């Protein structure tokens, strides 16, 4: 319904104005063009108590006057109650709160207006169509409000990405990280690095231009070299974050694995709090990888239920086992599940020997995978039983049936995911996108070329390249293609 409504509004905005005679339009309204004024529904679609419609551009004041005539503009940044009327027919549309944000002190840096109307479809439709009839206004594209804020210097590109992440945040950790990036922490850090490179470049170029005149202080090049070395250390530290920021943004990959009938599917259902997997006493029930996004102790995760690892009795189950083994190789964290009452079975011993112990000990290739060993079905153990197995790695006892041990498992998951994703509340800003990694690595590579350069002109060029990577990271040197991809993630009214 909302897509149809938006299409009608767009058509109305593009249609000939002569076919819609209006009684309240002034002849001095701004015309369509590069400085056109945009409008959109900014709140969520569907019925709601209050819907927010916003405009941005030079005709915002004219649009606000057109819908609230004969009243004048309200005081800046002060909510006022107004009767909204169709500027063509004069028909009342709604009684709403309106706000006026004259530029440049607004979100986009342009003149902006907001209409806080009742959230019924008929009201929203009427106000949008009324705005579409005002000369100089057109429906906004996806992310166009934020793009205008970026173009007017209200937000850096990293802050824009933080705003997008905040809109899409589903967990507490994602919200904290997005707020830090929206507050400009990563942008300010890159700006400090860029200033360091600017100073180093100035020293090198000063030596090139005036070094022979002996008018420079001693140690100018040594100072530049020292600043570059310090920056190399800082960049290396951030690049060694093992993709923590990207995991925090998109979710760590948590794979539940174990032999058949250990309770893997029950654990997935318990953690996701919904019936994701079929639970059955029959071995081999799960024959494919089932995935579900979950919030685990405040951190985002993609939880995967896999087939029981054993020698399959048929080609379908064998394929499920193969997929389970491949998914294990891709896991950030493995939840290894065993039946606490059946640790001596061949399938349990084989899983311990081939998956648990090698992962805990660390692979010869330096795998960064982490593992939690969960002994399920603790409710089947006799009370006062001795230690289950003296050679077992550290484990957690759990009963998916009764829920006993779940709090301990969630706390262990929180610690593991904090290590994998980083703590968004403390420490340096995280790199949440591959783009960040690419430009910081490019900057670090350019600094390596600076150190190897035998000619000062080549050394200066390497510093320019390094500084260019930092500029593109914050959006001051980005291409239109990159900007299009980033702003495409926003909804129409943002």
CSV table of C-alpha atoms in Angstrom, one decimal:
chain,number,residue,atom,x,y,z
A,1,UNK,CA,0.0,0.0,0.0
A,2,UNK,CA,2.8,2.5,1.0
A,3,UNK,CA,4.7,1.7,-2.2
A,4,UNK,CA,1.6,2.5,-4.3
A,5,UNK,CA,1.1,5.7,-2.3
A,6,UNK,CA,4.6,6.8,-2.9
A,7,UNK,CA,4.3,6.2,-6.6
A,8,UNK,CA,1.1,8.4,-6.7
A,9,UNK,CA,2.9,11.1,-4.8
A,10,UNK,CA,5.9,11.0,-7.2
A,11,UNK,CA,3.6,11.2,-10.2
A,12,UNK,CA,1.8,14.1,-8.7
A,13,UNK,CA,5.1,15.9,-8.1
A,14,UNK,CA,6.2,15.3,-11.7
A,15,UNK,CA,2.8,16.2,-13.3
A,16,UNK,CA,2.0,19.5,-15.0
A,17,UNK,CA,1.1,22.1,-12.5
A,18,UNK,CA,-1.4,23.8,-14.8
A,19,UNK,CA,-3.9,20.9,-14.3
A,20,UNK,CA,-4.0,21.5,-10.6
A,21,UNK,CA,-5.1,25.1,-10.0
A,22,UNK,CA,-4.1,26.3,-6.5
A,23,UNK,CA,-5.4,29.2,-4.6
A,24,UNK,CA,-2.6,29.7,-2.1
A,25,UNK,CA,0.6,29.4,-4.1
A,26,UNK,CA,2.7,32.4,-4.5
A,27,UNK,CA,4.5,33.2,-7.8
A,28,UNK,CA,7.8,33.5,-6.0
A,29,UNK,CA,8.2,29.8,-5.2
A,30,UNK,CA,11.6,28.3,-5.9
A,31,UNK,CA,11.7,26.2,-9.1
A,32,UNK,CA,12.9,22.6,-9.5
A,33,UNK,CA,16.6,22.2,-10.2
A,34,UNK,CA,19.9,21.2,-8.5
A,35,UNK,CA,18.8,22.9,-5.4
A,36,UNK,CA,15.4,21.3,-5.3
A,37,UNK,CA,13.5,20.6,-2.1
A,38,UNK,CA,12.8,17.1,-1.2
A,39,UNK,CA,10.1,15.5,1.1
A,40,UNK,CA,9.4,12.1,2.5
A,41,UNK,CA,7.8,10.1,5.3
A,42,UNK,CA,10.6,9.7,7.9
A,43,UNK,CA,8.9,7.5,10.5
A,44,UNK,CA,8.1,3.9,10.0
A,45,UNK,CA,5.6,2.8,7.5
A,46,UNK,CA,2.2,1.5,8.6
A,47,UNK,CA,-0.4,2.7,11.0
A,48,UNK,CA,1.0,4.5,14.0
A,49,UNK,CA,0.2,7.1,16.6
A,50,UNK,CA,2.4,9.8,15.1
A,51,UNK,CA,4.0,9.9,11.6
A,52,UNK,CA,6.8,12.4,10.8
A,53,UNK,CA,7.1,13.9,7.4
A,54,UNK,CA,10.1,16.1,6.7
A,55,UNK,CA,11.3,18.4,3.9
A,56,UNK,CA,14.7,19.8,3.1
A,57,UNK,CA,15.7,22.5,0.6
A,58,UNK,CA,15.1,26.1,-0.2
A,59,UNK,CA,11.4,25.7,-0.7
A,60,UNK,CA,10.8,24.2,2.8
A,61,UNK,CA,9.6,27.5,4.2
A,62,UNK,CA,7.2,28.0,1.2
A,63,UNK,CA,5.9,24.4,1.7
A,64,UNK,CA,5.3,25.0,5.4
A,65,UNK,CA,3.4,28.3,4.7
A,66,UNK,CA,1.4,26.6,1.9
A,67,UNK,CA,0.0,23.9,4.2
A,68,UNK,CA,-0.5,26.2,7.2
A,69,UNK,CA,-1.8,29.4,5.5
A,70,UNK,CA,-2.7,32.0,6.5
A,71,UNK,CA,-0.3,31.4,9.5
A,72,UNK,CA,3.3,32.5,9.3
A,73,UNK,CA,6.3,30.3,9.9
A,74,UNK,CA,6.6,29.2,13.6
A,75,UNK,CA,9.6,30.2,15.6
A,76,UNK,CA,12.8,28.3,14.8
A,77,UNK,CA,13.1,24.9,16.5
A,78,UNK,CA,9.9,25.3,18.4
A,79,UNK,CA,6.9,22.9,18.0
A,80,UNK,CA,3.6,24.6,17.2
A,81,UNK,CA,0.1,23.3,16.6
A,82,UNK,CA,-1.2,24.1,13.2
A,83,UNK,CA,-4.1,23.1,11.0
A,84,UNK,CA,-2.8,21.6,7.8
A,85,UNK,CA,-4.8,22.2,4.6
A,86,UNK,CA,-4.4,21.2,1.0
A,87,UNK,CA,-2.9,24.2,-0.8
A,88,UNK,CA,-5.0,23.5,-3.9
A,89,UNK,CA,-8.4,22.8,-2.6
A,90,UNK,CA,-8.2,24.3,0.9
A,91,UNK,CA,-9.5,21.1,2.4
A,92,UNK,CA,-8.4,20.5,6.0
A,93,UNK,CA,-6.0,17.5,6.2
A,94,UNK,CA,-5.0,17.2,9.9
A,95,UNK,CA,-4.2,19.1,13.0
A,96,UNK,CA,-0.5,18.6,13.5
A,97,UNK,CA,2.7,19.8,15.2
A,98,UNK,CA,5.0,21.6,12.8
A,99,UNK,CA,8.7,22.5,13.3
A,100,UNK,CA,10.8,24.9,11.3
A,101,UNK,CA,14.6,24.4,11.1
A,102,UNK,CA,16.2,27.3,9.1
A,103,UNK,CA,19.6,26.3,7.6
A,104,UNK,CA,22.4,25.9,8.3
A,105,UNK,CA,21.4,24.9,11.8
A,106,UNK,CA,19.5,21.8,10.7
A,107,UNK,CA,20.2,18.1,10.1
A,108,UNK,CA,21.0,18.6,6.4
A,109,UNK,CA,22.4,22.1,6.6
A,110,UNK,CA,19.5,23.4,4.5
A,111,UNK,CA,16.1,24.9,5.4
A,112,UNK,CA,14.0,22.0,6.8
A,113,UNK,CA,10.5,21.5,8.0
A,114,UNK,CA,8.8,18.7,9.9
A,115,UNK,CA,5.1,17.8,10.1
A,116,UNK,CA,4.2,15.5,13.0
A,117,UNK,CA,0.8,14.2,11.9
A,118,UNK,CA,-1.5,11.5,13.0
A,119,UNK,CA,-0.2,8.2,11.6
A,120,UNK,CA,-3.3,6.9,9.7
A,121,UNK,CA,-2.7,6.1,6.0
A,122,UNK,CA,-5.3,8.6,4.8
A,123,UNK,CA,-3.7,11.4,6.8
A,124,UNK,CA,-0.2,10.6,5.6
A,125,UNK,CA,-1.4,10.2,2.0
A,126,UNK,CA,-3.1,13.5,2.1
A,127,UNK,CA,-0.2,15.4,3.5
A,128,UNK,CA,2.3,13.8,1.0
A,129,UNK,CA,0.1,14.5,-1.9
A,130,UNK,CA,-0.3,18.1,-0.7
A,131,UNK,CA,3.4,18.5,-0.5
A,132,UNK,CA,3.8,17.0,-4.0
A,133,UNK,CA,1.6,19.8,-5.4
A,134,UNK,CA,3.8,22.6,-4.0
A,135,UNK,CA,6.1,24.0,-6.7
A,136,UNK,CA,9.8,23.2,-6.1
A,137,UNK,CA,9.2,20.0,-4.1
A,138,UNK,CA,9.8,16.4,-5.2
A,139,UNK,CA,9.9,13.0,-3.4
A,140,UNK,CA,13.2,12.2,-1.8
A,141,UNK,CA,15.4,9.3,-3.0
A,142,UNK,CA,16.7,6.7,-0.5
A,143,UNK,CA,19.2,8.3,1.8
A,144,UNK,CA,19.0,11.7,0.2
A,145,UNK,CA,18.5,13.6,3.5
A,146,UNK,CA,21.6,12.1,4.9
A,147,UNK,CA,23.5,12.6,1.7
A,148,UNK,CA,22.7,16.3,1.8
A,149,UNK,CA,23.9,16.4,5.4
A,150,UNK,CA,27.2,14.9,4.2
A,151,UNK,CA,27.4,17.3,1.3
A,152,UNK,CA,27.0,20.3,3.6
A,153,UNK,CA,29.6,19.1,6.0
A,154,UNK,CA,27.2,18.1,8.8
A,155,UNK,CA,28.4,14.5,8.8
A,156,UNK,CA,31.6,12.8,7.7
A,157,UNK,CA,31.4,9.6,5.8
A,158,UNK,CA,32.2,7.5,8.9
A,159,UNK,CA,29.5,9.3,10.8
A,160,UNK,CA,27.1,8.5,8.0
A,161,UNK,CA,28.0,4.9,8.3
A,162,UNK,CA,27.5,5.1,12.0
A,163,UNK,CA,24.0,6.5,11.5
A,164,UNK,CA,23.1,3.7,9.1
A,165,UNK,CA,24.4,1.2,11.6
A,166,UNK,CA,22.4,2.8,14.4
A,167,UNK,CA,19.2,2.6,12.3
A,168,UNK,CA,19.8,-1.1,11.7
A,169,UNK,CA,21.1,-2.0,15.2
A,170,UNK,CA,19.4,-5.0,16.7
A,171,UNK,CA,21.6,-5.6,19.8
A,172,UNK,CA,23.0,-3.5,22.7
A,173,UNK,CA,26.5,-4.0,21.4
A,174,UNK,CA,25.6,-2.8,17.9
A,175,UNK,CA,23.8,0.2,19.3
A,176,UNK,CA,26.8,1.2,21.4
A,177,UNK,CA,29.3,0.8,18.6
A,178,UNK,CA,27.0,2.7,16.1
A,179,UNK,CA,26.6,5.6,18.6
A,180,UNK,CA,30.4,5.9,19.0
A,181,UNK,CA,30.9,6.0,15.3
A,182,UNK,CA,28.1,8.5,14.8
A,183,UNK,CA,29.7,10.7,17.5
A,184,UNK,CA,32.7,10.9,15.2
A,185,UNK,CA,35.3,8.8,17.1
A,186,UNK,CA,36.6,7.0,14.1
A,187,UNK,CA,36.5,10.2,12.0
A,188,UNK,CA,38.4,12.2,14.6
A,189,UNK,CA,41.0,9.5,14.9
A,190,UNK,CA,41.6,9.5,11.2
A,191,UNK,CA,41.7,13.3,11.2
A,192,UNK,CA,44.4,13.2,13.8
A,193,UNK,CA,46.4,10.7,11.7
A,194,UNK,CA,45.9,12.9,8.6
A,195,UNK,CA,47.3,15.9,10.5
A,196,UNK,CA,50.3,13.9,11.5
A,197,UNK,CA,50.9,13.0,7.8
A,198,UNK,CA,50.4,16.7,6.8
A,199,UNK,CA,53.1,17.8,9.3
A,200,UNK,CA,55.5,15.1,8.1
A,201,UNK,CA,54.8,16.0,4.4
A,202,UNK,CA,55.4,19.7,5.2
A,203,UNK,CA,58.8,18.8,6.8
A,204,UNK,CA,59.9,16.7,3.9
A,205,UNK,CA,58.8,19.3,1.3
A,206,UNK,CA,60.4,22.1,3.3
A,207,UNK,CA,63.7,20.2,3.3
A,208,UNK,CA,63.4,19.6,-0.5
A,209,UNK,CA,62.8,23.4,-1.1
A,210,UNK,CA,65.0,25.0,1.5
A,211,UNK,CA,67.4,22.3,2.8
A,212,UNK,CA,70.4,23.7,0.8
A,213,UNK,CA,69.9,27.2,2.3
A,214,UNK,CA,70.6,26.0,5.8
A,215,UNK,CA,67.6,28.0,7.0
A,216,UNK,CA,65.8,24.9,8.5
A,217,UNK,CA,66.1,23.6,12.0
A,218,UNK,CA,68.2,20.5,12.5
A,219,UNK,CA,66.4,17.2,12.6
A,220,UNK,CA,63.5,18.1,10.4
A,221,UNK,CA,63.6,14.8,8.5
A,222,UNK,CA,64.3,12.9,11.7
A,223,UNK,CA,61.1,14.4,13.1
A,224,UNK,CA,59.1,13.3,10.1
A,225,UNK,CA,60.5,9.8,10.3
A,226,UNK,CA,59.6,9.6,14.0
A,227,UNK,CA,56.0,10.7,13.3
A,228,UNK,CA,55.7,8.1,10.5
A,229,UNK,CA,57.0,5.3,12.7
A,230,UNK,CA,54.5,6.2,15.4
A,231,UNK,CA,51.7,6.3,12.9
A,232,UNK,CA,52.7,2.9,11.5
A,233,UNK,CA,52.4,1.4,15.0
A,234,UNK,CA,48.9,2.9,15.5
A,235,UNK,CA,47.7,1.7,12.1
A,236,UNK,CA,49.1,-1.8,12.6
A,237,UNK,CA,47.3,-2.0,16.0
A,238,UNK,CA,43.9,-1.2,14.4
A,239,UNK,CA,44.5,-3.5,11.4
A,240,UNK,CA,45.2,-6.4,13.8
A,241,UNK,CA,41.7,-6.2,15.3
A,242,UNK,CA,40.9,-9.6,13.6
A,243,UNK,CA,37.7,-8.2,12.0
A,244,UNK,CA,36.1,-7.6,15.4
A,245,UNK,CA,34.3,-4.5,14.2
A,246,UNK,CA,32.9,-6.2,11.1
A,247,UNK,CA,31.7,-9.1,13.3
A,248,UNK,CA,30.0,-6.7,15.6
A,249,UNK,CA,28.2,-5.1,12.7
A,250,UNK,CA,27.1,-8.2,10.8
A,251,UNK,CA,27.2,-10.9,13.5
A,252,UNK,CA,29.7,-13.5,14.7
A,253,UNK,CA,29.3,-17.0,13.1
A,254,UNK,CA,28.4,-19.4,15.9
A,255,UNK,CA,28.2,-23.1,14.8
A,256,UNK,CA,26.5,-25.7,17.0
A,257,UNK,CA,28.1,-29.1,16.3
A,258,UNK,CA,28.4,-32.5,17.8
A,259,UNK,CA,27.4,-36.2,17.3
A,260,UNK,CA,23.8,-37.2,16.6
A,261,UNK,CA,21.3,-36.9,19.4
A,262,UNK,CA,23.5,-34.7,21.6
A,263,UNK,CA,20.8,-32.0,21.8
A,264,UNK,CA,22.2,-29.6,19.2
A,265,UNK,CA,18.8,-28.7,17.8
A,266,UNK,CA,17.4,-28.3,21.3
A,267,UNK,CA,20.2,-25.9,22.1
A,268,UNK,CA,19.6,-23.8,19.0
A,269,UNK,CA,15.9,-23.5,19.8
A,270,UNK,CA,16.7,-22.6,23.4
A,271,UNK,CA,19.2,-19.9,22.4
A,272,UNK,CA,17.0,-18.4,19.6
A,273,UNK,CA,13.8,-18.7,21.8
A,274,UNK,CA,11.9,-20.1,18.8
A,275,UNK,CA,11.5,-23.5,17.1
A,276,UNK,CA,14.1,-23.2,14.5
A,277,UNK,CA,15.0,-26.9,14.3
A,278,UNK,CA,13.0,-30.1,14.5
A,279,UNK,CA,13.8,-32.0,17.7
A,280,UNK,CA,13.5,-35.8,17.5
A,281,UNK,CA,15.0,-38.8,19.3
A,282,UNK,CA,15.7,-40.3,15.9
A,283,UNK,CA,19.4,-39.8,14.9
A,284,UNK,CA,20.1,-37.8,11.8
A,285,UNK,CA,17.0,-35.6,12.0
A,286,UNK,CA,19.0,-32.5,10.9
A,287,UNK,CA,20.4,-33.1,7.5
A,288,UNK,CA,21.2,-29.5,6.4
A,289,UNK,CA,22.6,-26.4,7.9
A,290,UNK,CA,19.9,-24.3,9.5
A,291,UNK,CA,20.8,-20.6,10.2
A,292,UNK,CA,19.1,-18.0,12.3
A,293,UNK,CA,20.2,-14.5,13.5
A,294,UNK,CA,20.1,-14.2,17.3
A,295,UNK,CA,21.0,-11.8,20.1
A,296,UNK,CA,23.4,-13.7,22.3
A,297,UNK,CA,24.0,-11.8,25.6
A,298,UNK,CA,23.8,-8.5,23.8
A,299,UNK,CA,26.0,-9.4,20.8
A,300,UNK,CA,24.8,-10.2,17.3
A,301,UNK,CA,25.4,-13.8,16.0
A,302,UNK,CA,24.4,-16.0,13.2
A,303,UNK,CA,23.6,-19.3,14.8
A,304,UNK,CA,23.9,-22.5,12.7
A,305,UNK,CA,22.5,-25.9,13.5
A,306,UNK,CA,24.3,-28.7,11.7
A,307,UNK,CA,23.9,-32.4,11.0
A,308,UNK,CA,25.3,-34.8,13.6
A,309,UNK,CA,28.9,-35.8,12.7
A,310,UNK,CA,29.0,-39.5,12.0
A,311,UNK,CA,29.4,-42.0,9.2
A,312,UNK,CA,26.1,-41.4,7.4
A,313,UNK,CA,23.8,-44.2,6.6
A,314,UNK,CA,22.8,-42.7,3.2
A,315,UNK,CA,23.9,-40.2,0.6
A,316,UNK,CA,21.6,-37.4,1.9
A,317,UNK,CA,22.9,-37.6,5.5
A,318,UNK,CA,26.5,-37.9,4.1
A,319,UNK,CA,25.9,-34.6,2.3
A,320,UNK,CA,24.6,-33.1,5.5
A,321,UNK,CA,27.7,-34.2,7.4
A,322,UNK,CA,30.0,-32.7,4.6
A,323,UNK,CA,28.2,-29.4,4.9
A,324,UNK,CA,28.5,-29.5,8.7
A,325,UNK,CA,32.2,-30.0,8.4
A,326,UNK,CA,32.6,-27.2,5.9
A,327,UNK,CA,30.6,-24.8,8.2
A,328,UNK,CA,32.8,-25.7,11.1
A,329,UNK,CA,35.8,-24.5,9.1
A,330,UNK,CA,34.0,-21.1,8.7
A,331,UNK,CA,32.9,-20.7,12.3
A,332,UNK,CA,34.1,-17.9,14.5
A,333,UNK,CA,32.9,-19.8,17.6
A,334,UNK,CA,32.0,-23.5,17.9
A,335,UNK,CA,29.5,-24.7,20.4
A,336,UNK,CA,30.6,-28.3,20.7
A,337,UNK,CA,27.7,-30.3,22.2
A,338,UNK,CA,28.0,-33.8,23.8
A,339,UNK,CA,25.5,-36.0,25.6
A,340,UNK,CA,26.7,-35.8,29.2
A,341,UNK,CA,25.3,-39.3,29.9
A,342,UNK,CA,26.9,-40.9,26.8
A,343,UNK,CA,30.5,-39.6,26.8
A,344,UNK,CA,32.1,-43.0,26.2
A,345,UNK,CA,30.2,-43.8,23.0
A,346,UNK,CA,32.3,-44.1,19.8
A,347,UNK,CA,30.6,-41.0,18.2
A,348,UNK,CA,31.4,-38.8,21.3
A,349,UNK,CA,35.0,-40.0,21.5
A,350,UNK,CA,35.5,-39.4,17.8
A,351,UNK,CA,34.1,-35.9,18.0
A,352,UNK,CA,36.3,-35.1,21.0
A,353,UNK,CA,39.4,-36.4,19.1
A,354,UNK,CA,38.7,-34.8,15.8
A,355,UNK,CA,37.1,-31.5,16.6
A,356,UNK,CA,37.2,-30.5,20.3
A,357,UNK,CA,40.7,-31.3,21.3
A,358,UNK,CA,42.4,-30.0,18.1
A,359,UNK,CA,40.5,-26.7,18.3
A,360,UNK,CA,41.2,-26.2,22.0
A,361,UNK,CA,44.9,-26.9,21.4
A,362,UNK,CA,45.0,-24.7,18.4
A,363,UNK,CA,45.7,-25.8,14.8
A,364,UNK,CA,49.2,-25.7,13.4
A,365,UNK,CA,48.0,-23.0,11.0
A,366,UNK,CA,47.2,-20.6,13.9
A,367,UNK,CA,43.5,-20.8,13.6
A,368,UNK,CA,41.7,-18.1,15.6
A,369,UNK,CA,38.6,-20.3,16.1
A,370,UNK,CA,37.2,-20.4,19.6
A,371,UNK,CA,35.3,-23.3,21.2
A,372,UNK,CA,32.9,-23.8,24.1
A,373,UNK,CA,32.3,-27.4,25.1
A,374,UNK,CA,28.8,-28.0,26.3
A,375,UNK,CA,27.7,-31.2,28.0
A,376,UNK,CA,24.0,-31.4,27.5
A,377,UNK,CA,21.4,-33.6,29.3
A,378,UNK,CA,22.8,-33.0,32.7
A,379,UNK,CA,19.4,-33.9,34.1
A,380,UNK,CA,20.1,-37.5,33.2
A,381,UNK,CA,23.2,-37.6,35.4
A,382,UNK,CA,22.8,-39.3,38.8
A,383,UNK,CA,23.1,-36.9,41.7
A,384,UNK,CA,26.5,-36.8,43.4
A,385,UNK,CA,28.2,-38.4,40.5
A,386,UNK,CA,32.0,-38.1,40.3
A,387,UNK,CA,33.8,-36.0,37.7
A,388,UNK,CA,32.5,-37.0,34.3
A,389,UNK,CA,35.8,-37.5,32.5
A,390,UNK,CA,39.2,-36.5,33.9
A,391,UNK,CA,40.7,-35.8,30.4
A,392,UNK,CA,37.9,-33.5,29.2
A,393,UNK,CA,38.8,-29.9,28.3
A,394,UNK,CA,36.9,-27.2,30.4
A,395,UNK,CA,33.2,-27.7,29.9
A,396,UNK,CA,29.8,-26.3,30.8
A,397,UNK,CA,27.0,-28.5,32.1
A,398,UNK,CA,23.5,-27.8,30.7
A,399,UNK,CA,20.1,-29.2,30.5
A,400,UNK,CA,18.1,-28.0,27.5
A,401,UNK,CA,15.1,-29.7,29.1
A,402,UNK,CA,15.1,-27.9,32.4
A,403,UNK,CA,17.2,-24.8,31.5
A,404,UNK,CA,19.6,-25.5,34.3
A,405,UNK,CA,23.1,-24.1,33.4
A,406,UNK,CA,21.7,-21.7,30.8
A,407,UNK,CA,22.8,-18.6,32.7
A,408,UNK,CA,26.4,-19.9,32.9
A,409,UNK,CA,26.4,-20.7,29.2
A,410,UNK,CA,25.1,-17.2,28.3
A,411,UNK,CA,27.8,-15.6,30.5
A,412,UNK,CA,30.5,-17.7,28.8
A,413,UNK,CA,29.1,-16.7,25.4
A,414,UNK,CA,29.2,-13.1,26.4
A,415,UNK,CA,32.9,-13.3,27.2
A,416,UNK,CA,33.7,-15.2,24.0
A,417,UNK,CA,31.7,-12.8,21.8
A,418,UNK,CA,33.2,-9.8,23.5
A,419,UNK,CA,36.6,-11.2,22.6
A,420,UNK,CA,35.5,-11.9,19.0
A,421,UNK,CA,33.6,-8.6,18.4
A,422,UNK,CA,35.4,-6.3,20.8
A,423,UNK,CA,33.8,-4.2,23.6
A,424,UNK,CA,32.0,-1.3,22.0
A,425,UNK,CA,32.0,0.6,25.3
A,426,UNK,CA,35.7,0.9,25.8
A,427,UNK,CA,38.9,0.9,23.8
A,428,UNK,CA,39.7,2.5,20.4
A,429,UNK,CA,37.1,2.8,17.7
A,430,UNK,CA,36.4,-0.4,15.8
A,431,UNK,CA,36.7,-0.9,12.0
A,432,UNK,CA,33.2,-1.9,11.1
A,433,UNK,CA,33.5,-2.2,7.3
A,434,UNK,CA,35.9,-3.8,4.8
A,435,UNK,CA,36.3,-0.3,3.3
A,436,UNK,CA,37.9,0.9,6.5
A,437,UNK,CA,40.4,-1.9,6.5
A,438,UNK,CA,41.2,-1.3,2.8
A,439,UNK,CA,42.1,2.4,3.3
A,440,UNK,CA,44.0,1.9,6.5
A,441,UNK,CA,46.0,-0.9,4.8
A,442,UNK,CA,46.6,1.3,1.8
A,443,UNK,CA,47.8,4.0,4.1
A,444,UNK,CA,50.2,1.6,5.9
A,445,UNK,CA,51.5,0.3,2.6
A,446,UNK,CA,52.2,3.9,1.5
A,447,UNK,CA,54.2,4.5,4.7
A,448,UNK,CA,56.2,1.5,3.9
A,449,UNK,CA,57.1,3.0,0.5
A,450,UNK,CA,58.0,6.2,2.3
A,451,UNK,CA,60.6,4.4,4.4
A,452,UNK,CA,62.1,2.6,1.4
A,453,UNK,CA,62.2,5.7,-0.8
A,454,UNK,CA,65.8,6.8,-1.7
A,455,UNK,CA,64.6,10.0,-3.2
A,456,UNK,CA,62.9,12.7,-1.1
A,457,UNK,CA,60.5,13.5,-3.9
A,458,UNK,CA,59.3,9.9,-3.9
A,459,UNK,CA,59.1,9.9,-0.2
A,460,UNK,CA,56.8,13.0,-0.3
A,461,UNK,CA,54.6,11.4,-2.9
A,462,UNK,CA,54.2,8.3,-0.7
A,463,UNK,CA,53.0,10.6,2.2
A,464,UNK,CA,50.5,12.2,-0.2
A,465,UNK,CA,49.2,8.7,-1.2
A,466,UNK,CA,48.9,7.8,2.5
A,467,UNK,CA,47.0,11.0,3.3
A,468,UNK,CA,44.7,10.4,0.4
A,469,UNK,CA,43.6,7.0,1.8
A,470,UNK,CA,42.7,8.7,5.1
A,471,UNK,CA,40.8,11.4,3.2
A,472,UNK,CA,38.8,8.8,1.3
A,473,UNK,CA,38.0,6.9,4.5
A,474,UNK,CA,36.3,9.9,6.0
A,475,UNK,CA,34.7,10.9,2.6
A,476,UNK,CA,36.7,13.9,1.7
A,477,UNK,CA,38.2,12.1,-1.3
A,478,UNK,CA,35.5,9.5,-2.1
A,479,UNK,CA,34.2,8.6,-5.5
A,480,UNK,CA,30.5,8.9,-6.4
A,481,UNK,CA,30.3,5.1,-6.8
A,482,UNK,CA,31.3,4.5,-3.2
A,483,UNK,CA,28.9,7.2,-1.9
A,484,UNK,CA,26.0,5.7,-3.9
A,485,UNK,CA,26.6,2.3,-2.3
A,486,UNK,CA,26.7,3.7,1.3
A,487,UNK,CA,23.7,6.0,1.0
A,488,UNK,CA,21.7,3.3,-0.8
A,489,UNK,CA,21.4,1.5,2.6
A,490,UNK,CA,19.2,4.2,4.0
A,491,UNK,CA,15.4,4.3,3.9
A,492,UNK,CA,13.7,7.0,1.8
A,493,UNK,CA,13.0,9.4,4.6
A,494,UNK,CA,16.5,9.4,6.1
